[in-house]
């Protein structure tokens, strides 16, 4: 039954996703608002397919503050990348340079308002990242970042990448850590299994803390479900 659910999900979700990907440049050409709406329709479809086809439901715990905030999230599966896009009302998402360099898709992602992180961390790249983040906040968007830098297996707790502390220091926004246990039912390899995925919004952390304290508090909060 689990294998059948995965097959049905693959036969429906990925072809529809190809349609969304192919039509994204049209939305991107119209403008950022159209691109955000287009992405949100896709992520809502993903949430529907996850619930109905795979039998995976989302349990949201905690509350979000009003207004823009910086959301550092645990990253165990593709699931939370899409689920949080819908839950956070189209946030600006911090992406790796490699993704932004993909032909057409990278251009559409930039039109969406993605914030691109250059792993070489040159001064020019850092200024560009900060400029894009400030522009997103200026129009009231949240900022979503996966501060560990990549997907990790349940129980893995790597240190945060330095880009998070730089954004925190520059934006002066409240921080809302997001913990998840998605990797338990949505493994990187193998079949996805029915179950409940928790997305937990942690206690709001104020701006203005030093790097050691903010990184320690965020690290602890995003790993609270492990």
Short mmCIF file of C-alpha atoms in Angstrom, two decimals:
data_model
loop_
_atom_site.label_atom_id
_atom_site.label_comp_id
_atom_site.label_asym_id
_atom_site.label_seq_id
_atom_site.Cartn_x
_atom_site.Cartn_y
_atom_site.Cartn_z
CA UNK A 1 0.00 0.00 0.00
CA UNK A 2 2.83 2.43 0.82
CA UNK A 3 4.53 1.65 -2.49
CA UNK A 4 1.23 2.23 -4.33
CA UNK A 5 0.73 5.57 -2.59
CA UNK A 6 4.23 6.64 -3.64
CA UNK A 7 3.59 5.57 -7.22
CA UNK A 8 0.31 7.49 -7.42
CA UNK A 9 1.96 10.55 -5.86
CA UNK A 10 4.81 10.40 -8.38
CA UNK A 11 2.42 9.99 -11.32
CA UNK A 12 0.35 13.01 -10.29
CA UNK A 13 2.60 15.42 -8.38
CA UNK A 14 5.63 15.47 -10.67
CA UNK A 15 3.80 15.91 -14.02
CA UNK A 16 1.73 18.75 -12.53
CA UNK A 17 4.91 20.24 -11.07
CA UNK A 18 6.46 20.18 -14.56
CA UNK A 19 3.53 22.26 -15.75
CA UNK A 20 4.10 24.77 -12.95
CA UNK A 21 7.83 24.87 -13.73
CA UNK A 22 7.22 25.32 -17.46
CA UNK A 23 4.73 28.13 -16.90
CA UNK A 24 6.79 29.89 -14.20
CA UNK A 25 8.65 32.11 -16.71
CA UNK A 26 5.30 33.50 -17.89
CA UNK A 27 4.35 34.45 -14.33
CA UNK A 28 7.86 35.81 -13.74
CA UNK A 29 7.62 37.97 -16.84
CA UNK A 30 4.36 39.50 -15.56
CA UNK A 31 5.97 40.50 -12.28
CA UNK A 32 6.87 39.51 -8.75
CA UNK A 33 3.30 39.39 -7.41
CA UNK A 34 2.27 37.04 -10.20
CA UNK A 35 5.32 34.88 -9.55
CA UNK A 36 4.56 34.65 -5.81
CA UNK A 37 0.95 33.70 -6.56
CA UNK A 38 2.12 31.07 -9.05
CA UNK A 39 4.53 29.54 -6.53
CA UNK A 40 1.87 29.55 -3.82
CA UNK A 41 -0.59 27.68 -6.03
CA UNK A 42 2.07 25.05 -6.61
CA UNK A 43 2.93 24.66 -2.94
CA UNK A 44 -0.75 24.41 -2.00
CA UNK A 45 -1.12 21.68 -4.61
CA UNK A 46 1.89 19.96 -3.03
CA UNK A 47 0.26 20.12 0.40
CA UNK A 48 -2.95 18.66 -1.02
CA UNK A 49 -1.10 15.83 -2.80
CA UNK A 50 0.93 15.08 0.32
CA UNK A 51 -2.20 14.80 2.45
CA UNK A 52 -4.52 13.00 0.04
CA UNK A 53 -2.13 10.80 -1.92
CA UNK A 54 0.55 10.00 0.65
CA UNK A 55 -1.54 10.17 3.81
CA UNK A 56 0.85 12.70 5.40
CA UNK A 57 -0.77 15.45 7.44
CA UNK A 58 0.76 18.65 8.80
CA UNK A 59 0.55 19.60 12.46
CA UNK A 60 1.43 23.26 13.05
CA UNK A 61 2.42 24.22 16.58
CA UNK A 62 3.19 27.65 17.98
CA UNK A 63 2.24 31.04 16.59
CA UNK A 64 3.75 33.59 14.26
CA UNK A 65 4.22 37.25 15.14
CA UNK A 66 2.55 39.94 13.06
CA UNK A 67 4.77 41.56 10.47
CA UNK A 68 8.03 40.47 8.83
CA UNK A 69 10.35 38.10 10.68
CA UNK A 70 13.36 35.93 9.97
CA UNK A 71 12.44 32.22 9.98
CA UNK A 72 15.41 29.83 10.30
CA UNK A 73 14.06 26.32 9.70
CA UNK A 74 15.26 22.76 10.14
CA UNK A 75 15.69 21.05 6.77
CA UNK A 76 15.14 17.29 6.62
CA UNK A 77 13.12 16.95 3.39
CA UNK A 78 11.84 18.79 0.34
CA UNK A 79 8.51 18.85 2.21
CA UNK A 80 9.17 21.87 4.44
CA UNK A 81 10.62 23.93 1.59
CA UNK A 82 7.22 23.87 -0.07
CA UNK A 83 4.96 23.67 2.97
CA UNK A 84 6.53 26.75 4.57
CA UNK A 85 6.19 28.75 1.37
CA UNK A 86 2.42 28.45 1.72
CA UNK A 87 2.30 28.76 5.52
CA UNK A 88 4.41 31.93 5.53
CA UNK A 89 2.40 33.60 2.76
CA UNK A 90 5.08 33.69 0.10
CA UNK A 91 8.27 34.47 2.00
CA UNK A 92 11.53 35.44 0.36
CA UNK A 93 13.59 32.23 0.48
CA UNK A 94 17.35 32.08 0.82
CA UNK A 95 18.75 29.86 -1.96
CA UNK A 96 22.16 28.46 -2.80
CA UNK A 97 23.97 30.05 -5.74
CA UNK A 98 23.90 26.74 -7.64
CA UNK A 99 20.08 26.82 -7.77
CA UNK A 100 19.97 30.44 -8.85
CA UNK A 101 22.37 29.62 -11.71
CA UNK A 102 20.00 27.09 -13.30
CA UNK A 103 18.83 28.28 -16.73
CA UNK A 104 15.37 29.92 -16.74
CA UNK A 105 14.47 28.50 -13.31
CA UNK A 106 17.11 30.65 -11.65
CA UNK A 107 15.79 33.76 -13.36
CA UNK A 108 12.25 32.92 -12.26
CA UNK A 109 13.47 32.36 -8.69
CA UNK A 110 15.09 35.78 -8.66
CA UNK A 111 11.88 37.32 -9.98
CA UNK A 112 10.06 35.60 -7.11
CA UNK A 113 12.39 37.44 -4.77
CA UNK A 114 14.74 34.66 -3.74
CA UNK A 115 17.80 35.75 -1.77
CA UNK A 116 20.88 34.15 -3.28
CA UNK A 117 23.77 33.02 -1.08
CA UNK A 118 27.19 32.78 -2.67
CA UNK A 119 29.23 30.16 -0.82
CA UNK A 120 32.40 32.01 -1.76
CA UNK A 121 31.07 34.76 0.54
CA UNK A 122 32.69 37.58 -1.42
CA UNK A 123 31.96 41.11 -0.21
CA UNK A 124 30.03 41.87 -3.40
CA UNK A 125 27.88 38.74 -3.06
CA UNK A 126 27.18 39.50 0.58
CA UNK A 127 26.08 43.04 -0.26
CA UNK A 128 23.75 41.66 -2.92
CA UNK A 129 22.22 39.19 -0.48
CA UNK A 130 21.63 41.92 2.10
CA UNK A 131 20.13 44.24 -0.52
CA UNK A 132 17.67 41.57 -1.69
CA UNK A 133 16.69 40.70 1.89
CA UNK A 134 16.09 44.36 2.77
CA UNK A 135 13.91 44.78 -0.33
CA UNK A 136 11.75 41.81 0.72
CA UNK A 137 11.30 43.16 4.24
CA UNK A 138 10.41 46.60 2.87
CA UNK A 139 7.29 45.15 1.23
CA UNK A 140 6.33 43.15 4.31
CA UNK A 141 7.59 39.67 3.36
CA UNK A 142 9.02 37.15 5.79
CA UNK A 143 12.51 35.71 5.19
CA UNK A 144 12.88 31.92 5.19
CA UNK A 145 16.34 30.41 5.57
CA UNK A 146 17.62 26.89 6.14
CA UNK A 147 20.64 27.81 8.25
CA UNK A 148 22.25 24.36 8.27
CA UNK A 149 22.78 24.78 4.52
CA UNK A 150 21.44 21.44 3.32
CA UNK A 151 19.05 18.62 4.15
CA UNK A 152 20.08 16.48 7.09
CA UNK A 153 18.89 13.13 8.45
CA UNK A 154 16.73 12.98 11.59
CA UNK A 155 18.99 13.35 14.61
CA UNK A 156 21.76 15.18 12.73
CA UNK A 157 22.48 18.62 14.21
CA UNK A 158 25.23 20.35 12.21
CA UNK A 159 26.33 23.89 13.12
CA UNK A 160 24.67 26.83 11.43
CA UNK A 161 26.24 28.41 8.35
CA UNK A 162 27.58 31.96 8.82
CA UNK A 163 25.06 33.55 6.42
CA UNK A 164 22.29 33.36 9.01
CA UNK A 165 24.13 35.49 11.58
CA UNK A 166 24.90 38.08 8.91
CA UNK A 167 21.24 38.37 7.91
CA UNK A 168 20.17 38.56 11.55
CA UNK A 169 22.63 41.34 12.30
CA UNK A 170 21.73 43.38 9.22
CA UNK A 171 17.94 43.00 9.14
CA UNK A 172 17.33 43.56 12.85
CA UNK A 173 14.17 41.43 12.68
CA UNK A 174 12.62 39.15 15.28
CA UNK A 175 13.57 35.53 14.72
CA UNK A 176 11.11 32.62 14.75
CA UNK A 177 12.90 29.25 14.67
CA UNK A 178 11.03 26.43 12.94
CA UNK A 179 11.57 22.81 14.00
CA UNK A 180 10.36 19.83 12.00
CA UNK A 181 10.51 16.04 12.05
CA UNK A 182 9.70 15.58 8.35
CA UNK A 183 12.60 13.20 7.68
CA UNK A 184 10.91 10.47 9.74
CA UNK A 185 8.15 9.96 7.16
CA UNK A 186 9.83 11.66 4.18
CA UNK A 187 13.33 10.14 4.02
CA UNK A 188 15.92 11.38 1.55
CA UNK A 189 16.02 7.91 0.05
CA UNK A 190 13.29 5.30 0.09
CA UNK A 191 9.51 5.44 0.29
CA UNK A 192 7.52 8.21 1.91
CA UNK A 193 5.26 6.87 4.65
CA UNK A 194 1.86 8.00 5.98
CA UNK A 195 2.07 9.92 9.23
CA UNK A 196 2.12 13.35 10.79
CA UNK A 197 4.79 15.97 10.15
CA UNK A 198 5.12 18.64 12.81
CA UNK A 199 6.15 22.19 12.00
CA UNK A 200 6.77 23.97 15.28
CA UNK A 201 7.18 27.74 15.43
CA UNK A 202 9.41 28.43 18.40
CA UNK A 203 9.55 31.29 20.84
CA UNK A 204 10.26 34.65 19.20
CA UNK A 205 13.88 35.73 19.64
CA UNK A 206 14.49 39.49 19.63
CA UNK A 207 17.02 41.26 17.41
CA UNK A 208 20.26 42.62 18.80
CA UNK A 209 21.85 39.53 20.36
CA UNK A 210 25.49 38.70 19.75
CA UNK A 211 26.39 36.01 17.23
CA UNK A 212 27.17 33.28 19.74
CA UNK A 213 23.88 33.71 21.58
CA UNK A 214 21.60 33.91 18.55
CA UNK A 215 23.24 30.91 16.91
CA UNK A 216 23.00 28.86 20.11
CA UNK A 217 19.34 29.71 20.65
CA UNK A 218 18.35 29.04 17.05
CA UNK A 219 20.34 25.80 16.92
CA UNK A 220 18.60 24.52 20.04
CA UNK A 221 15.14 25.60 18.86
CA UNK A 222 15.23 24.07 15.38
CA UNK A 223 16.47 20.78 16.81
CA UNK A 224 13.89 20.48 19.58
CA UNK A 225 12.00 17.69 17.75
CA UNK A 226 15.09 15.51 17.18
#
